[in-house]
Amino acid sequence: MRQLYHFPLCPFSRKVRVVLSEKKLEATLLYEPIWKRRPEFLKFNPAGQVPVLIENILVDPRRPPKEHVIAHSQAICQYLDETYSERPLMGDTPLTRAEALRLIGWFDEKFFLEVSGPLLFERIFKRLVGHGGPDSARIRKSLGFIALHMKYLDELIQERHWLVGEALSIADIAAASHLSTVDYFGNIKWDDYKHAKEWYARLKCRPSFRSLLKDRIPGIPPDEIYDHLDF
Amino acid sequence: MRQLYHFPLCPFSRKVRVVLSEKKLEATLLYEPIWKRRPEFLKFNPAGQVPVLIENILVDPRRPPKEHVIAHSQAICQYLDETYSERPLMGDTPLTRAEALRLIGWFDEKFFLEVSGPLLFERIFKRLVGHGGPDSARIRKSLGFIALHMKYLDELIQERHWLVGEALSIADIAAASHLSTVDYFGNIKWDDYKHAKEWYARLKCRPSFRSLLKDRIPGIPPDEIYDHLDF
């Protein structure tokens, strides 16, 4: 059975969980407390980060399948998209794939650095690791970036049904994964961005998104609209 | 003519410059002072970052080619690799492509955050922008990370001719692009990492690497071994 090492609110793990589900691929989710830096886990990914996919690949039908370790969310997503290609999620031309990669970079790098990364670190990780209280100045700074990102997303989605044209792509999934992490804390004023809200509502209704909406961090309940389909 | 907006020591721009050259594609390099946030440039890439590729694509032979803007280094690299595919640079199976993406992520994200990003910002950007002197504590911290990365690279390259098997890939190019930025300042103790040194020497000799070794930042000369093929 395929296994995915993940952390519940990690946007990168979420991106892979949604891609697996959109491709109707089953995987056992294994909770990885990355701050413990377990040697067994570091063997899978020396970067110490989730997600890591353990994929069993049948090379010779007379032998048991061979275990392959794939680390890094974009590596896993592109691997899955190529290998299970009936319903491609990376765009259908080199130019749409480039646009998908640009937007994946926007959310996985820029949004993560400015917003989802610091919020997760200050509010969840510090508490789990016992690293002292959250740094409220850093949280305020991150919250200050949200409006810029939401305005950009709202503009983009005004012109397109999905972020990269007419079909759902990993760009939508990456964006929604990061936003869903921030939405757990109730920090997105959805009513100010009606196009983005309509787009996120469409994503939230998808079966692939359901398991994300069930994530809970003990002692840190989500905002009340977090798992509401009507928000 | 194809155009590439870049900044000379930017590792992401360098990665695209080497890929263009490995594919024997010509491009006019346009120096972009990203800190000025020129509105004309922000139209190309709202993230405000280099590299940005302007690609002229012939759709209808009776009309002039259409200009396409591609932003984000990995988007550009994968676009070029798919479109000019005679000599693929992303690995030859889904698993080798996943390994290439993992290592590209290692250097473009982890190494950039820990090492090449802070060093560039403190030593070059602050000076060009007039943002005060470099923060020596931050520089020391970044320098402290170099040994860990070099040790890992040295181990990887001990087992493989190139980072992802027997052929040069964008993983090698990304790694060398970031390292070359740090090497401009002479901060890598190559003699401590003989496998990595031999690998970097092979890259440095390639014609695709030559233009990188000619980059100079006015007022900040490179370390004396920076452009030596025997270092």
Short mmCIF file of C-alpha atoms in Angstrom, two decimals:
data_model
loop_
_atom_site.label_atom_id
_atom_site.label_comp_id
_atom_site.label_asym_id
_atom_site.label_seq_id
_atom_site.Cartn_x
_atom_site.Cartn_y
_atom_site.Cartn_z
CA MET A 1 0.00 0.00 0.00
CA ARG A 2 1.18 3.51 -0.87
CA GLN A 3 2.14 5.62 2.17
CA LEU A 4 2.34 9.36 2.64
CA TYR A 5 4.28 10.91 5.50
CA HIS A 6 2.53 14.20 6.23
CA PHE A 7 1.62 16.77 8.83
CA PRO A 8 -2.09 17.74 9.03
CA LEU A 9 -1.96 21.50 8.42
CA CYS A 10 1.18 21.46 6.25
CA PRO A 11 0.17 23.05 2.92
CA PHE A 12 2.68 20.94 0.98
CA SER A 13 1.29 17.71 2.43
CA ARG A 14 -2.23 18.93 1.66
CA LYS A 15 -1.31 19.60 -1.96
CA VAL A 16 -0.20 15.96 -2.36
CA ARG A 17 -3.23 14.61 -0.46
CA VAL A 18 -5.59 16.44 -2.85
CA VAL A 19 -3.65 15.32 -5.93
CA LEU A 20 -3.75 11.67 -4.74
CA SER A 21 -7.48 11.94 -4.16
CA GLU A 22 -8.18 13.68 -7.50
CA LYS A 23 -6.35 10.78 -9.17
CA LYS A 24 -8.33 8.24 -7.09
CA LEU A 25 -5.13 6.84 -5.62
CA GLU A 26 -5.28 5.47 -2.10
CA ALA A 27 -2.54 6.10 0.43
CA THR A 28 -2.09 5.47 4.13
CA LEU A 29 -1.41 8.79 5.85
CA LEU A 30 1.40 8.63 8.40
CA TYR A 31 1.66 11.56 10.81
CA GLU A 32 5.27 12.76 10.92
CA PRO A 33 6.37 15.02 13.80
CA ILE A 34 9.07 16.67 11.69
CA TRP A 35 10.51 18.72 14.58
CA LYS A 36 11.67 15.44 16.18
CA ARG A 37 13.98 14.83 13.20
CA ARG A 38 13.64 11.04 13.53
CA PRO A 39 16.66 9.32 11.97
CA GLU A 40 14.37 6.82 10.15
CA PHE A 41 12.53 9.74 8.55
CA LEU A 42 15.69 11.68 7.70
CA LYS A 43 16.81 8.64 5.72
CA PHE A 44 13.76 9.15 3.50
CA ASN A 45 14.27 12.88 3.21
CA PRO A 46 17.52 14.45 4.45
CA ALA A 47 15.79 17.85 4.17
CA GLY A 48 13.63 16.69 7.10
CA GLN A 49 10.42 17.92 5.48
CA VAL A 50 7.06 16.41 4.69
CA PRO A 51 5.51 15.26 2.41
CA VAL A 52 7.32 12.03 1.54
CA LEU A 53 5.61 9.40 -0.60
CA ILE A 54 6.51 5.73 -0.38
CA GLU A 55 5.46 4.21 -3.68
CA ASN A 56 5.51 0.46 -4.33
CA ILE A 57 6.48 -0.19 -7.91
CA LEU A 58 6.19 -3.56 -9.59
CA VAL A 59 9.32 -4.06 -11.67
CA ASP A 60 9.23 -7.85 -12.08
CA PRO A 61 5.83 -9.58 -11.72
CA ARG A 62 7.49 -12.62 -10.10
CA ARG A 63 8.88 -10.50 -7.28
CA PRO A 64 7.26 -8.29 -4.66
CA PRO A 65 6.94 -4.61 -5.62
CA LYS A 66 9.94 -2.40 -4.93
CA GLU A 67 9.63 0.50 -2.53
CA HIS A 68 10.52 3.93 -3.92
CA VAL A 69 10.84 7.03 -1.79
CA ILE A 70 9.80 10.34 -3.35
CA ALA A 71 10.37 13.50 -1.33
CA HIS A 72 9.31 17.14 -2.01
CA SER A 73 5.73 18.08 -2.83
CA GLN A 74 6.30 19.24 -6.40
CA ALA A 75 8.43 16.17 -7.17
CA ILE A 76 5.63 13.93 -5.85
CA CYS A 77 2.90 15.84 -7.70
CA GLN A 78 4.67 15.79 -11.06
CA TYR A 79 5.58 12.12 -10.57
CA LEU A 80 1.94 11.23 -9.87
CA ASP A 81 0.68 13.38 -12.74
CA GLU A 82 2.99 11.70 -15.22
CA THR A 83 2.51 8.18 -13.92
CA TYR A 84 -1.27 8.31 -13.52
CA SER A 85 -2.00 10.46 -16.50
CA GLU A 86 -5.62 9.71 -17.38
CA ARG A 87 -6.66 13.04 -15.95
CA PRO A 88 -3.71 15.41 -16.26
CA LEU A 89 -3.39 18.10 -13.60
CA MET A 90 -0.47 20.11 -14.96
CA GLY A 91 -2.02 21.81 -18.00
CA ASP A 92 -2.18 20.54 -21.57
CA THR A 93 0.49 22.57 -23.41
CA PRO A 94 4.05 23.64 -22.52
CA LEU A 95 2.77 27.21 -22.01
CA THR A 96 -0.09 26.24 -19.69
CA ARG A 97 2.28 23.99 -17.75
CA ALA A 98 4.66 26.96 -17.41
CA GLU A 99 1.80 29.10 -16.11
CA ALA A 100 0.85 26.33 -13.65
CA LEU A 101 4.46 26.19 -12.42
CA ARG A 102 4.61 29.99 -12.04
CA LEU A 103 1.51 29.96 -9.84
CA ILE A 104 2.63 26.90 -7.90
CA GLY A 105 5.87 28.82 -7.26
CA TRP A 106 3.82 31.86 -6.19
CA PHE A 107 2.02 29.91 -3.48
CA ASP A 108 4.67 27.35 -2.49
CA GLU A 109 7.41 29.97 -2.26
CA LYS A 110 6.08 33.53 -1.96
CA PHE A 111 2.81 32.92 -0.11
CA PHE A 112 4.48 30.29 2.11
CA LEU A 113 7.35 32.62 3.04
CA GLU A 114 5.13 35.62 3.65
CA VAL A 115 1.97 34.08 5.07
CA SER A 116 1.33 30.37 5.58
CA GLY A 117 4.85 29.47 6.78
CA PRO A 118 5.16 32.06 9.57
CA LEU A 119 1.54 31.54 10.71
CA LEU A 120 2.01 27.77 10.96
CA PHE A 121 5.34 28.15 12.72
CA GLU A 122 4.17 30.72 15.25
CA ARG A 123 0.77 29.23 16.03
CA ILE A 124 1.22 25.48 15.68
CA PHE A 125 4.85 24.42 15.64
CA LYS A 126 6.05 26.52 18.55
CA ARG A 127 3.26 25.08 20.66
CA LEU A 128 3.89 21.47 19.65
CA VAL A 129 7.64 21.78 20.08
CA GLY A 130 7.38 23.79 23.29
CA HIS A 131 9.34 26.71 21.82
CA GLY A 132 7.62 29.46 23.80
CA GLY A 133 4.68 31.62 22.83
CA PRO A 134 3.91 32.96 19.37
CA ASP A 135 5.67 36.13 18.20
CA SER A 136 2.72 38.49 17.74
CA ALA A 137 4.69 41.02 15.65
CA ARG A 138 5.60 38.28 13.18
CA ILE A 139 1.98 37.10 13.02
CA ARG A 140 0.76 40.67 12.40
CA LYS A 141 3.29 41.10 9.61
CA SER A 142 2.13 37.88 7.93
CA LEU A 143 -1.53 38.81 8.26
CA GLY A 144 -0.67 42.11 6.56
CA PHE A 145 0.39 40.26 3.41
CA ILE A 146 -2.87 38.35 2.99
CA ALA A 147 -4.86 41.16 1.31
CA LEU A 148 -2.27 41.56 -1.48
CA HIS A 149 -2.32 37.86 -2.28
CA MET A 150 -6.11 37.65 -2.15
CA LYS A 151 -6.48 40.66 -4.42
CA TYR A 152 -4.15 39.08 -6.97
CA LEU A 153 -5.97 35.73 -6.78
CA ASP A 154 -9.32 37.48 -7.13
CA GLU A 155 -8.12 39.29 -10.27
CA LEU A 156 -6.73 36.10 -11.81
CA ILE A 157 -9.83 34.04 -11.18
CA GLN A 158 -12.08 36.77 -12.52
CA GLU A 159 -10.71 36.03 -15.97
CA ARG A 160 -10.48 32.26 -15.77
CA HIS A 161 -12.64 29.40 -14.51
CA TRP A 162 -9.64 27.72 -12.91
CA LEU A 163 -6.24 29.33 -12.34
CA VAL A 164 -4.73 27.89 -15.52
CA GLY A 165 -7.64 27.91 -17.94
CA GLU A 166 -10.64 25.64 -18.14
CA ALA A 167 -9.44 22.64 -16.15
CA LEU A 168 -8.50 22.16 -12.51
CA SER A 169 -4.71 22.02 -12.15
CA ILE A 170 -2.08 21.62 -9.45
CA ALA A 171 -1.90 25.44 -9.42
CA ASP A 172 -5.45 25.53 -7.99
CA ILE A 173 -4.58 22.73 -5.59
CA ALA A 174 -1.38 24.43 -4.37
CA ALA A 175 -3.15 27.77 -3.90
CA ALA A 176 -6.10 26.20 -2.08
CA SER A 177 -3.78 24.12 0.12
CA HIS A 178 -1.98 27.21 1.40
CA LEU A 179 -5.20 29.19 1.76
CA SER A 180 -6.89 26.34 3.62
CA THR A 181 -4.10 26.39 6.20
CA VAL A 182 -4.67 30.10 6.79
CA ASP A 183 -8.44 29.58 6.70
CA TYR A 184 -8.09 27.13 9.64
CA PHE A 185 -7.33 30.24 11.70
CA GLY A 186 -10.17 32.24 10.09
CA ASN A 187 -7.83 34.91 8.70
CA ILE A 188 -9.30 35.30 5.22
CA LYS A 189 -12.05 37.86 4.66
CA TRP A 190 -13.71 35.90 1.88
CA ASP A 191 -16.53 38.41 1.38
CA ASP A 192 -14.01 40.99 0.13
CA TYR A 193 -12.98 38.71 -2.76
CA LYS A 194 -16.08 37.34 -4.41
CA HIS A 195 -14.38 35.66 -7.39
CA ALA A 196 -11.80 33.98 -5.17
CA LYS A 197 -14.56 32.97 -2.77
CA GLU A 198 -16.62 31.36 -5.52
CA TRP A 199 -13.50 29.52 -6.74
CA TYR A 200 -12.62 28.32 -3.21
CA ALA A 201 -16.22 27.21 -2.63
CA ARG A 202 -15.97 25.05 -5.76
CA LEU A 203 -12.77 23.48 -4.44
CA LYS A 204 -14.14 22.99 -0.94
CA CYS A 205 -17.06 20.95 -2.35
CA ARG A 206 -14.80 18.49 -4.13
CA PRO A 207 -14.51 15.05 -2.51
CA SER A 208 -10.70 15.41 -2.71
CA PHE A 209 -10.87 18.32 -0.28
CA ARG A 210 -12.95 16.60 2.38
CA SER A 211 -10.16 14.97 4.35
CA LEU A 212 -8.43 18.35 4.68
CA LEU A 213 -11.52 19.86 6.27
CA LYS A 214 -11.50 17.11 8.90
CA ASP A 215 -7.95 17.90 10.10
CA ARG A 216 -7.80 19.05 13.70
CA ILE A 217 -4.82 20.09 15.82
CA PRO A 218 -5.41 19.08 19.46
CA GLY A 219 -5.94 22.17 21.61
CA ILE A 220 -6.21 24.48 18.58
CA PRO A 221 -9.72 24.25 17.16
CA PRO A 222 -10.35 25.67 13.67
CA ASP A 223 -12.34 28.79 12.93
CA GLU A 224 -16.07 28.01 12.80
CA ILE A 225 -16.40 28.43 9.01
CA TYR A 226 -13.34 26.29 8.28
CA ASP A 227 -15.27 23.17 7.29
CA HIS A 228 -18.52 24.86 6.22
CA LEU A 229 -19.27 24.50 2.53
CA ASP A 230 -21.34 27.67 2.79
CA PHE A 231 -18.94 30.25 4.26
CA MET B 1 14.83 37.48 -30.63
CA ARG B 2 14.28 35.73 -27.30
CA GLN B 3 14.91 37.96 -24.27
CA LEU B 4 15.78 37.10 -20.69
CA TYR B 5 15.33 39.61 -17.89
CA HIS B 6 17.94 38.68 -15.31
CA PHE B 7 20.25 39.90 -12.58
CA PRO B 8 23.93 38.87 -12.90
CA LEU B 9 24.50 37.03 -9.61
CA CYS B 10 20.90 35.81 -9.19
CA PRO B 11 21.10 31.99 -8.98
CA PHE B 12 17.66 31.58 -10.56
CA SER B 13 18.64 33.71 -13.56
CA ARG B 14 21.88 31.74 -13.84
CA LYS B 15 20.01 28.45 -13.89
CA VAL B 16 17.99 29.64 -16.92
CA ARG B 17 21.06 31.11 -18.64
CA VAL B 18 22.86 27.75 -18.41
CA VAL B 19 19.79 25.82 -19.61
CA LEU B 20 19.41 28.16 -22.60
CA SER B 21 23.06 27.71 -23.45
CA GLU B 22 23.01 23.90 -23.01
CA LYS B 23 20.10 23.85 -25.47
CA LYS B 24 22.00 26.16 -27.86
CA LEU B 25 19.23 28.76 -27.68
CA GLU B 26 20.22 32.39 -28.02
CA ALA B 27 18.72 35.10 -25.87
CA THR B 28 19.39 38.78 -25.30
CA LEU B 29 20.14 39.33 -21.62
CA LEU B 30 18.37 42.34 -20.13
CA TYR B 31 19.63 43.56 -16.75
CA GLU B 32 16.66 44.09 -14.43
CA PRO B 33 17.18 46.14 -11.23
CA ILE B 34 14.38 44.31 -9.42
CA TRP B 35 14.53 46.52 -6.33
CA LYS B 36 13.23 49.42 -8.46
CA ARG B 37 9.98 47.49 -9.05
CA ARG B 38 9.51 49.05 -12.48
CA PRO B 39 5.81 48.96 -13.47
CA GLU B 40 6.70 47.67 -16.98
CA PHE B 41 8.54 44.76 -15.39
CA LEU B 42 5.84 44.04 -12.79
CA LYS B 43 3.42 43.58 -15.69
CA PHE B 44 5.59 40.68 -16.86
CA ASN B 45 5.93 39.21 -13.39
CA PRO B 46 3.74 40.55 -10.56
CA ALA B 47 6.03 38.68 -8.13
CA GLY B 48 8.71 41.22 -9.12
CA GLN B 49 11.38 38.56 -9.50
CA VAL B 50 13.83 37.57 -12.20
CA PRO B 51 14.21 35.56 -14.38
CA VAL B 52 11.50 36.35 -16.92
CA LEU B 53 11.71 34.94 -20.44
CA ILE B 54 10.11 36.65 -23.41
CA GLU B 55 9.61 33.97 -26.01
CA ASN B 56 8.46 34.72 -29.56
CA ILE B 57 6.23 31.95 -30.79
CA LEU B 58 5.15 31.56 -34.39
CA VAL B 59 1.48 30.62 -34.39
CA ASP B 60 0.58 31.59 -37.97
CA PRO B 61 3.42 31.74 -40.55
CA ARG B 62 1.75 34.69 -42.30
CA ARG B 63 1.88 36.82 -39.15
CA PRO B 64 4.73 38.00 -36.96
CA PRO B 65 5.54 35.70 -34.01
CA LYS B 66 3.53 36.26 -30.83
CA GLU B 67 5.30 37.31 -27.66
CA HIS B 68 4.84 35.05 -24.64
CA VAL B 69 5.99 35.95 -21.17
CA ILE B 70 7.20 33.12 -18.93
CA ALA B 71 8.10 33.95 -15.34
CA HIS B 72 9.70 31.80 -12.60
CA SER B 73 12.92 29.87 -13.16
CA GLN B 74 11.50 26.37 -12.87
CA ALA B 75 8.56 27.27 -15.15
CA ILE B 76 11.02 28.58 -17.74
CA CYS B 77 13.37 25.59 -17.41
CA GLN B 78 10.62 22.98 -17.77
CA TYR B 79 9.07 24.95 -20.65
CA LEU B 80 12.42 25.04 -22.47
CA ASP B 81 13.12 21.39 -21.73
CA GLU B 82 9.78 20.28 -23.14
CA THR B 83 9.83 22.59 -26.13
CA TYR B 84 13.44 22.02 -27.17
CA SER B 85 13.62 18.38 -26.25
CA GLU B 86 16.45 16.99 -28.38
CA ARG B 87 18.66 16.86 -25.34
CA PRO B 88 16.43 16.43 -22.29
CA LEU B 89 17.68 17.95 -19.05
CA MET B 90 15.04 16.71 -16.60
CA GLY B 91 15.84 12.99 -16.40
CA ASP B 92 14.50 10.17 -18.55
CA THR B 93 11.93 8.42 -16.33
CA PRO B 94 9.23 9.69 -13.93
CA LEU B 95 11.42 8.58 -10.99
CA THR B 96 14.57 10.35 -12.20
CA ARG B 97 12.51 13.47 -12.93
CA ALA B 98 11.17 13.29 -9.35
CA GLU B 99 14.72 13.02 -8.03
CA ALA B 100 15.75 16.00 -10.19
CA LEU B 101 12.84 18.03 -8.79
CA ARG B 102 13.72 17.05 -5.21
CA LEU B 103 17.28 18.32 -5.67
CA ILE B 104 16.18 21.44 -7.56
CA GLY B 105 13.90 22.08 -4.56
CA TRP B 106 16.83 21.48 -2.22
CA PHE B 107 18.92 24.21 -3.85
CA ASP B 108 16.22 26.64 -5.03
CA GLU B 109 14.43 26.58 -1.68
CA LYS B 110 16.59 25.26 1.18
CA PHE B 111 20.03 26.39 0.02
CA PHE B 112 18.63 29.72 -1.20
CA LEU B 113 16.87 30.41 2.12
CA GLU B 114 19.84 29.37 4.25
CA VAL B 115 22.82 30.45 2.18
CA SER B 116 22.68 32.08 -1.26
CA GLY B 117 19.66 34.32 -0.58
CA PRO B 118 20.92 35.99 2.62
CA LEU B 119 24.47 36.35 1.24
CA LEU B 120 23.24 38.03 -1.95
CA PHE B 121 20.88 40.26 -0.03
CA GLU B 122 23.40 41.37 2.59
CA ARG B 123 26.40 41.78 0.32
CA ILE B 124 24.98 42.93 -3.01
CA PHE B 125 21.40 44.12 -2.76
CA LYS B 126 21.78 46.29 0.31
CA ARG B 127 24.67 48.04 -1.35
CA LEU B 128 22.92 48.57 -4.68
CA VAL B 129 19.71 49.72 -3.04
CA GLY B 130 21.51 51.84 -0.44
CA HIS B 131 19.92 49.96 2.46
CA GLY B 132 22.80 50.35 4.89
CA GLY B 133 25.68 48.01 5.61
CA PRO B 134 25.55 44.22 5.63
CA ASP B 135 24.31 42.45 8.77
CA SER B 136 27.40 40.51 9.79
CA ALA B 137 25.53 38.19 12.18
CA ARG B 138 23.22 37.13 9.34
CA ILE B 139 26.19 36.56 7.03
CA ARG B 140 27.94 34.45 9.69
CA LYS B 141 24.81 32.36 10.18
CA SER B 142 24.54 31.72 6.42
CA LEU B 143 28.21 30.82 6.13
CA GLY B 144 27.65 28.33 8.95
CA PHE B 145 25.18 26.37 6.79
CA ILE B 146 27.56 25.91 3.86
CA ALA B 147 29.48 22.93 5.28
CA LEU B 148 26.28 20.87 5.77
CA HIS B 149 25.18 21.44 2.19
CA MET B 150 28.64 20.74 0.77
CA LYS B 151 28.93 17.53 2.78
CA TYR B 152 25.58 16.33 1.43
CA LEU B 153 26.50 17.27 -2.15
CA ASP B 154 29.86 15.53 -1.77
CA GLU B 155 28.14 12.33 -0.59
CA LEU B 156 25.60 12.41 -3.42
CA ILE B 157 28.16 12.99 -6.15
CA GLN B 158 30.43 10.27 -4.79
CA GLU B 159 27.83 7.71 -5.92
CA ARG B 160 26.79 9.30 -9.20
CA HIS B 161 28.51 10.95 -12.16
CA TRP B 162 25.89 13.70 -12.25
CA LEU B 163 23.35 14.45 -9.51
CA VAL B 164 20.59 12.44 -11.14
CA GLY B 165 22.46 9.56 -12.74
CA GLU B 166 24.58 9.47 -15.86
CA ALA B 167 23.43 12.62 -17.64
CA LEU B 168 23.65 16.29 -16.79
CA SER B 169 20.28 17.58 -15.56
CA ILE B 170 18.69 20.78 -14.32
CA ALA B 171 19.45 19.49 -10.80
CA ASP B 172 23.20 19.91 -11.52
CA ILE B 173 22.53 23.28 -13.13
CA ALA B 174 20.43 24.55 -10.19
CA ALA B 175 22.99 23.36 -7.65
CA ALA B 176 25.90 24.87 -9.56
CA SER B 177 24.03 28.14 -10.07
CA HIS B 178 23.56 28.64 -6.35
CA LEU B 179 27.08 27.49 -5.53
CA SER B 180 28.57 29.78 -8.19
CA THR B 181 26.89 32.77 -6.51
CA VAL B 182 28.50 31.84 -3.19
CA ASP B 183 31.78 31.07 -4.95
CA TYR B 184 31.86 34.66 -6.25
CA PHE B 185 32.60 35.61 -2.64
CA GLY B 186 35.11 32.76 -2.22
CA ASN B 187 33.17 31.11 0.61
CA ILE B 188 33.44 27.48 -0.45
CA LYS B 189 36.36 25.39 0.81
CA TRP B 190 36.49 23.19 -2.27
CA ASP B 191 39.49 21.19 -1.08
CA ASP B 192 37.40 19.73 1.76
CA TYR B 193 34.95 18.18 -0.72
CA LYS B 194 36.90 16.43 -3.42
CA HIS B 195 33.95 14.75 -5.20
CA ALA B 196 31.94 17.96 -5.27
CA LYS B 197 35.02 19.84 -6.44
CA GLU B 198 35.59 17.42 -9.32
CA TRP B 199 31.89 17.72 -10.28
CA TYR B 200 32.00 21.55 -10.13
CA ALA B 201 35.21 21.61 -12.18
CA ARG B 202 33.42 19.59 -14.88
CA LEU B 203 30.56 22.13 -14.88
CA LYS B 204 32.86 25.12 -14.84
CA CYS B 205 34.56 23.88 -18.03
CA ARG B 206 31.32 23.69 -19.98
CA PRO B 207 30.77 26.45 -22.56
CA SER B 208 27.31 27.03 -21.02
CA PHE B 209 28.98 28.14 -17.79
CA ARG B 210 31.36 30.66 -19.33
CA SER B 211 29.09 33.69 -19.35
CA LEU B 212 28.41 33.21 -15.61
CA LEU B 213 32.11 33.38 -14.87
CA LYS B 214 32.33 36.73 -16.66
CA ASP B 215 29.68 38.38 -14.44
CA ARG B 216 31.00 41.26 -12.38
CA ILE B 217 29.24 43.52 -9.88
CA PRO B 218 30.78 47.03 -10.03
CA GLY B 219 32.69 47.74 -6.84
CA ILE B 220 32.49 44.13 -5.64
CA PRO B 221 35.16 42.08 -7.42
CA PRO B 222 34.91 38.28 -7.27
CA ASP B 223 37.21 36.03 -5.30
CA GLU B 224 40.40 35.31 -7.28
CA ILE B 225 39.55 31.66 -8.02
CA TYR B 226 35.98 32.49 -9.13
CA ASP B 227 36.67 32.23 -12.85
CA HIS B 228 39.67 29.88 -12.72
CA LEU B 229 39.06 26.50 -14.27
CA ASP B 230 41.79 25.11 -12.02
CA PHE B 231 40.72 26.11 -8.50
#
